mmCIF file with all atom_site columns, C-alpha atoms in Angstrom:
data_model
loop_
_atom_site.group_PDB
_atom_site.id
_atom_site.type_symbol
_atom_site.label_atom_id
_atom_site.label_alt_id
_atom_site.label_comp_id
_atom_site.label_asym_id
_atom_site.label_entity_id
_atom_site.label_seq_id
_atom_site.pdbx_PDB_ins_code
_atom_site.Cartn_x
_atom_site.Cartn_y
_atom_site.Cartn_z
_atom_site.occupancy
_atom_site.B_iso_or_equiv
_atom_site.pdbx_formal_charge
_atom_site.auth_seq_id
_atom_site.auth_comp_id
_atom_site.auth_asym_id
_atom_site.auth_atom_id
_atom_site.pdbx_PDB_model_num
ATOM 1  C CA . MET A 1 1  ? -13.719 -39.137 20.489  1.00 62.00 ? 1  MET A CA 1
ATOM 2  C CA . ASN A 1 2  ? -11.386 -41.989 20.348  1.00 85.00 ? 2  ASN A CA 1
ATOM 3  C CA . GLU A 1 3  ? -7.637  -41.774 21.228  1.00 85.00 ? 3  GLU A CA 1
ATOM 4  C CA . LYS A 1 4  ? -6.484  -41.657 17.498  1.00 82.00 ? 4  LYS A CA 1
ATOM 5  C CA . GLN A 1 5  ? -8.674  -38.601 16.820  1.00 86.00 ? 5  GLN A CA 1
ATOM 6  C CA . GLU A 1 6  ? -7.353  -36.602 19.858  1.00 87.00 ? 6  GLU A CA 1
ATOM 7  C CA . ARG A 1 7  ? -3.988  -37.768 18.787  1.00 85.00 ? 7  ARG A CA 1
ATOM 8  C CA . ASP A 1 8  ? -4.487  -36.457 15.480  1.00 84.00 ? 8  ASP A CA 1
ATOM 9  C CA . GLN A 1 9  ? -6.207  -32.993 16.414  1.00 86.00 ? 9  GLN A CA 1
ATOM 10 C CA . GLU A 1 10 ? -3.093  -32.456 18.933  1.00 87.00 ? 10 GLU A CA 1
ATOM 11 C CA . LEU A 1 11 ? -0.532  -33.087 16.303  1.00 82.00 ? 11 LEU A CA 1
ATOM 12 C CA . GLN A 1 12 ? -2.370  -30.868 13.973  1.00 82.00 ? 12 GLN A CA 1
ATOM 13 C CA . ARG A 1 13 ? -2.597  -28.152 16.596  1.00 82.00 ? 13 ARG A CA 1
ATOM 14 C CA . ARG A 1 14 ? 1.135   -28.304 17.274  1.00 81.00 ? 14 ARG A CA 1
ATOM 15 C CA . LEU A 1 15 ? 1.868   -28.285 13.706  1.00 74.00 ? 15 LEU A CA 1
ATOM 16 C CA . SER A 1 16 ? -0.205  -25.152 13.166  1.00 74.00 ? 16 SER A CA 1
ATOM 17 C CA . GLU A 1 17 ? 1.682   -23.366 16.485  1.00 74.00 ? 17 GLU A CA 1
ATOM 18 C CA . LEU A 1 18 ? 5.005   -24.148 15.190  1.00 69.00 ? 18 LEU A CA 1
ATOM 19 C CA . LEU A 1 19 ? 4.167   -22.775 11.308  1.00 67.00 ? 19 LEU A CA 1
ATOM 20 C CA . THR A 1 20 ? 2.645   -19.737 12.664  1.00 65.00 ? 20 THR A CA 1
ATOM 21 C CA . GLU A 1 21 ? 5.417   -19.138 15.278  1.00 61.00 ? 21 GLU A CA 1
ATOM 22 C CA . GLY A 1 22 ? 8.058   -19.693 12.395  1.00 54.00 ? 22 GLY A CA 1
ATOM 23 C CA . GLU A 1 23 ? 6.215   -16.935 10.322  1.00 53.00 ? 23 GLU A CA 1
ATOM 24 C CA . LEU A 1 24 ? 5.755   -14.407 12.825  1.00 49.00 ? 24 LEU A CA 1
ATOM 25 C CA . GLU A 1 25 ? 9.272   -14.419 13.791  1.00 57.00 ? 25 GLU A CA 1
ATOM 26 C CA . ALA A 1 26 ? 10.377  -13.736 10.525  1.00 61.00 ? 26 ALA A CA 1
ATOM 27 C CA . GLY A 1 27 ? 7.984   -11.095 10.133  1.00 64.00 ? 27 GLY A CA 1
ATOM 28 C CA . GLU A 1 28 ? 8.916   -9.460  13.407  1.00 70.00 ? 28 GLU A CA 1
ATOM 29 C CA . VAL A 1 29 ? 12.737  -9.582  11.957  1.00 64.00 ? 29 VAL A CA 1
ATOM 30 C CA . GLN A 1 30 ? 11.705  -8.008  8.888   1.00 70.00 ? 30 GLN A CA 1
ATOM 31 C CA . GLU A 1 31 ? 9.854   -5.174  10.875  1.00 74.00 ? 31 GLU A CA 1
ATOM 32 C CA . GLU A 1 32 ? 13.043  -4.512  13.129  1.00 67.00 ? 32 GLU A CA 1
ATOM 33 C CA . GLY A 1 33 ? 15.026  -4.171  10.020  1.00 66.00 ? 33 GLY A CA 1
ATOM 34 C CA . ARG A 1 34 ? 12.485  -1.559  8.921   1.00 69.00 ? 34 ARG A CA 1
ATOM 35 C CA . ARG A 1 35 ? 12.525  0.564   12.420  1.00 68.00 ? 35 ARG A CA 1
ATOM 36 C CA . ARG A 1 36 ? 16.016  0.742   12.099  1.00 66.00 ? 36 ARG A CA 1
ATOM 37 C CA . ILE A 1 37 ? 16.587  2.106   8.771   1.00 67.00 ? 37 ILE A CA 1
ATOM 38 C CA . SER A 1 38 ? 16.534  5.975   8.722   1.00 65.00 ? 38 SER A CA 1
ATOM 39 C CA . HIS A 1 39 ? 14.944  7.869   6.243   1.00 68.00 ? 39 HIS A CA 1
ATOM 40 C CA . PRO A 1 40 ? 16.962  11.230  6.034   1.00 71.00 ? 40 PRO A CA 1
ATOM 41 C CA . TYR A 1 41 ? 16.733  11.682  2.195   1.00 73.00 ? 41 TYR A CA 1
ATOM 42 C CA . GLU A 1 42 ? 13.397  12.668  -0.029  1.00 74.00 ? 42 GLU A CA 1
ATOM 43 C CA . ILE A 1 43 ? 13.718  11.941  -3.899  1.00 77.00 ? 43 ILE A CA 1
ATOM 44 C CA . VAL A 1 44 ? 11.891  14.433  -5.931  1.00 78.00 ? 44 VAL A CA 1
ATOM 45 C CA . ILE A 1 45 ? 11.578  13.808  -9.476  1.00 79.00 ? 45 ILE A CA 1
ATOM 46 C CA . GLN A 1 46 ? 10.932  16.641  -11.933 1.00 79.00 ? 46 GLN A CA 1
ATOM 47 C CA . THR A 1 47 ? 8.745   15.827  -15.021 1.00 78.00 ? 47 THR A CA 1
ATOM 48 C CA . LYS A 1 48 ? 7.650   18.366  -17.801 1.00 81.00 ? 48 LYS A CA 1
ATOM 49 C CA . HIS A 1 49 ? 3.755   17.279  -17.314 1.00 81.00 ? 49 HIS A CA 1
ATOM 50 C CA . ASP A 1 50 ? 2.063   16.380  -14.019 1.00 84.00 ? 50 ASP A CA 1
ATOM 51 C CA . PRO A 1 51 ? 1.103   12.749  -14.327 1.00 86.00 ? 51 PRO A CA 1
ATOM 52 C CA . ILE A 1 52 ? -1.839  13.137  -11.945 1.00 86.00 ? 52 ILE A CA 1
ATOM 53 C CA . ALA A 1 53 ? -3.423  15.793  -13.839 1.00 88.00 ? 53 ALA A CA 1
ATOM 54 C CA . GLU A 1 54 ? -2.813  14.120  -17.271 1.00 88.00 ? 54 GLU A CA 1
ATOM 55 C CA . GLU A 1 55 ? -4.502  11.038  -15.953 1.00 88.00 ? 55 GLU A CA 1
ATOM 56 C CA . ILE A 1 56 ? -7.592  13.113  -14.597 1.00 86.00 ? 56 ILE A CA 1
ATOM 57 C CA . ARG A 1 57 ? -7.962  14.831  -17.924 1.00 86.00 ? 57 ARG A CA 1
ATOM 58 C CA . ALA A 1 58 ? -7.962  11.471  -19.425 1.00 88.00 ? 58 ALA A CA 1
ATOM 59 C CA . TYR A 1 59 ? -10.458 10.330  -17.082 1.00 84.00 ? 59 TYR A CA 1
ATOM 60 C CA . ARG A 1 60 ? -12.750 13.191  -17.972 1.00 84.00 ? 60 ARG A CA 1
ATOM 61 C CA . ARG A 1 61 ? -12.451 12.457  -21.774 1.00 85.00 ? 61 ARG A CA 1
ATOM 62 C CA . LEU A 1 62 ? -13.939 9.061   -20.812 1.00 85.00 ? 62 LEU A CA 1
ATOM 63 C CA . GLY A 1 63 ? -17.100 10.201  -18.885 1.00 80.00 ? 63 GLY A CA 1
ATOM 64 C CA . LYS A 1 64 ? -18.296 12.730  -16.761 1.00 76.00 ? 64 LYS A CA 1
ATOM 65 C CA . GLU A 1 65 ? -17.417 13.353  -13.158 1.00 74.00 ? 65 GLU A CA 1
ATOM 66 C CA . LEU A 1 66 ? -20.118 13.417  -10.735 1.00 77.00 ? 66 LEU A CA 1
ATOM 67 C CA . ASP A 1 67 ? -18.485 15.891  -8.298  1.00 79.00 ? 67 ASP A CA 1
ATOM 68 C CA . ASP A 1 68 ? -15.976 18.431  -9.271  1.00 78.00 ? 68 ASP A CA 1
ATOM 69 C CA . ARG A 1 69 ? -13.306 17.351  -6.240  1.00 79.00 ? 69 ARG A CA 1
ATOM 70 C CA . TYR A 1 70 ? -10.409 17.549  -9.015  1.00 81.00 ? 70 TYR A CA 1
ATOM 71 C CA . ASP A 1 71 ? -11.106 20.978  -10.172 1.00 82.00 ? 71 ASP A CA 1
ATOM 72 C CA . LYS A 1 72 ? -9.049  22.877  -7.358  1.00 84.00 ? 72 LYS A CA 1
ATOM 73 C CA . TYR A 1 73 ? -6.084  20.500  -8.007  1.00 85.00 ? 73 TYR A CA 1
ATOM 74 C CA . LEU A 1 74 ? -6.326  20.918  -11.977 1.00 84.00 ? 74 LEU A CA 1
ATOM 75 C CA . GLU A 1 75 ? -6.553  24.888  -11.522 1.00 86.00 ? 75 GLU A CA 1
ATOM 76 C CA . GLN A 1 76 ? -3.539  24.787  -9.364  1.00 87.00 ? 76 GLN A CA 1
ATOM 77 C CA . VAL A 1 77 ? -1.479  22.737  -11.885 1.00 85.00 ? 77 VAL A CA 1
ATOM 78 C CA . GLU A 1 78 ? -2.630  24.935  -14.527 1.00 85.00 ? 78 GLU A CA 1
ATOM 79 C CA . SER A 1 79 ? -1.919  28.270  -12.522 1.00 86.00 ? 79 SER A CA 1
ATOM 80 C CA . GLN A 1 80 ? 1.922   26.730  -12.234 1.00 83.00 ? 80 GLN A CA 1
ATOM 81 C CA . ASN A 1 81 ? 2.217   25.844  -15.613 1.00 79.00 ? 81 ASN A CA 1
ATOM 82 C CA . ARG A 1 82 ? 1.143   29.380  -16.592 1.00 80.00 ? 82 ARG A CA 1
ATOM 83 C CA . GLU A 1 83 ? 3.723   30.861  -14.240 1.00 75.00 ? 83 GLU A CA 1
ATOM 84 C CA . LYS A 1 84 ? 6.603   28.831  -15.965 1.00 65.00 ? 84 LYS A CA 1
#
């Protein structure tokens, strides 16, 4: 390789390092901020209809499910609705 190509490669490598270092530092600052925030609260939203159960029913209207993996969940939701 000639001198100009070596210089160009070195400049590209240094530029890449500088750009990468800046991104990592910004990410580390954000991550540290997330770690410092405490999460003592839980938000609960009550709805009349379970959106997951409604979506399962909508998909079942479109096609047949190969396995019955959502049946237990739907049974649980329906039993809770009957108790109300």
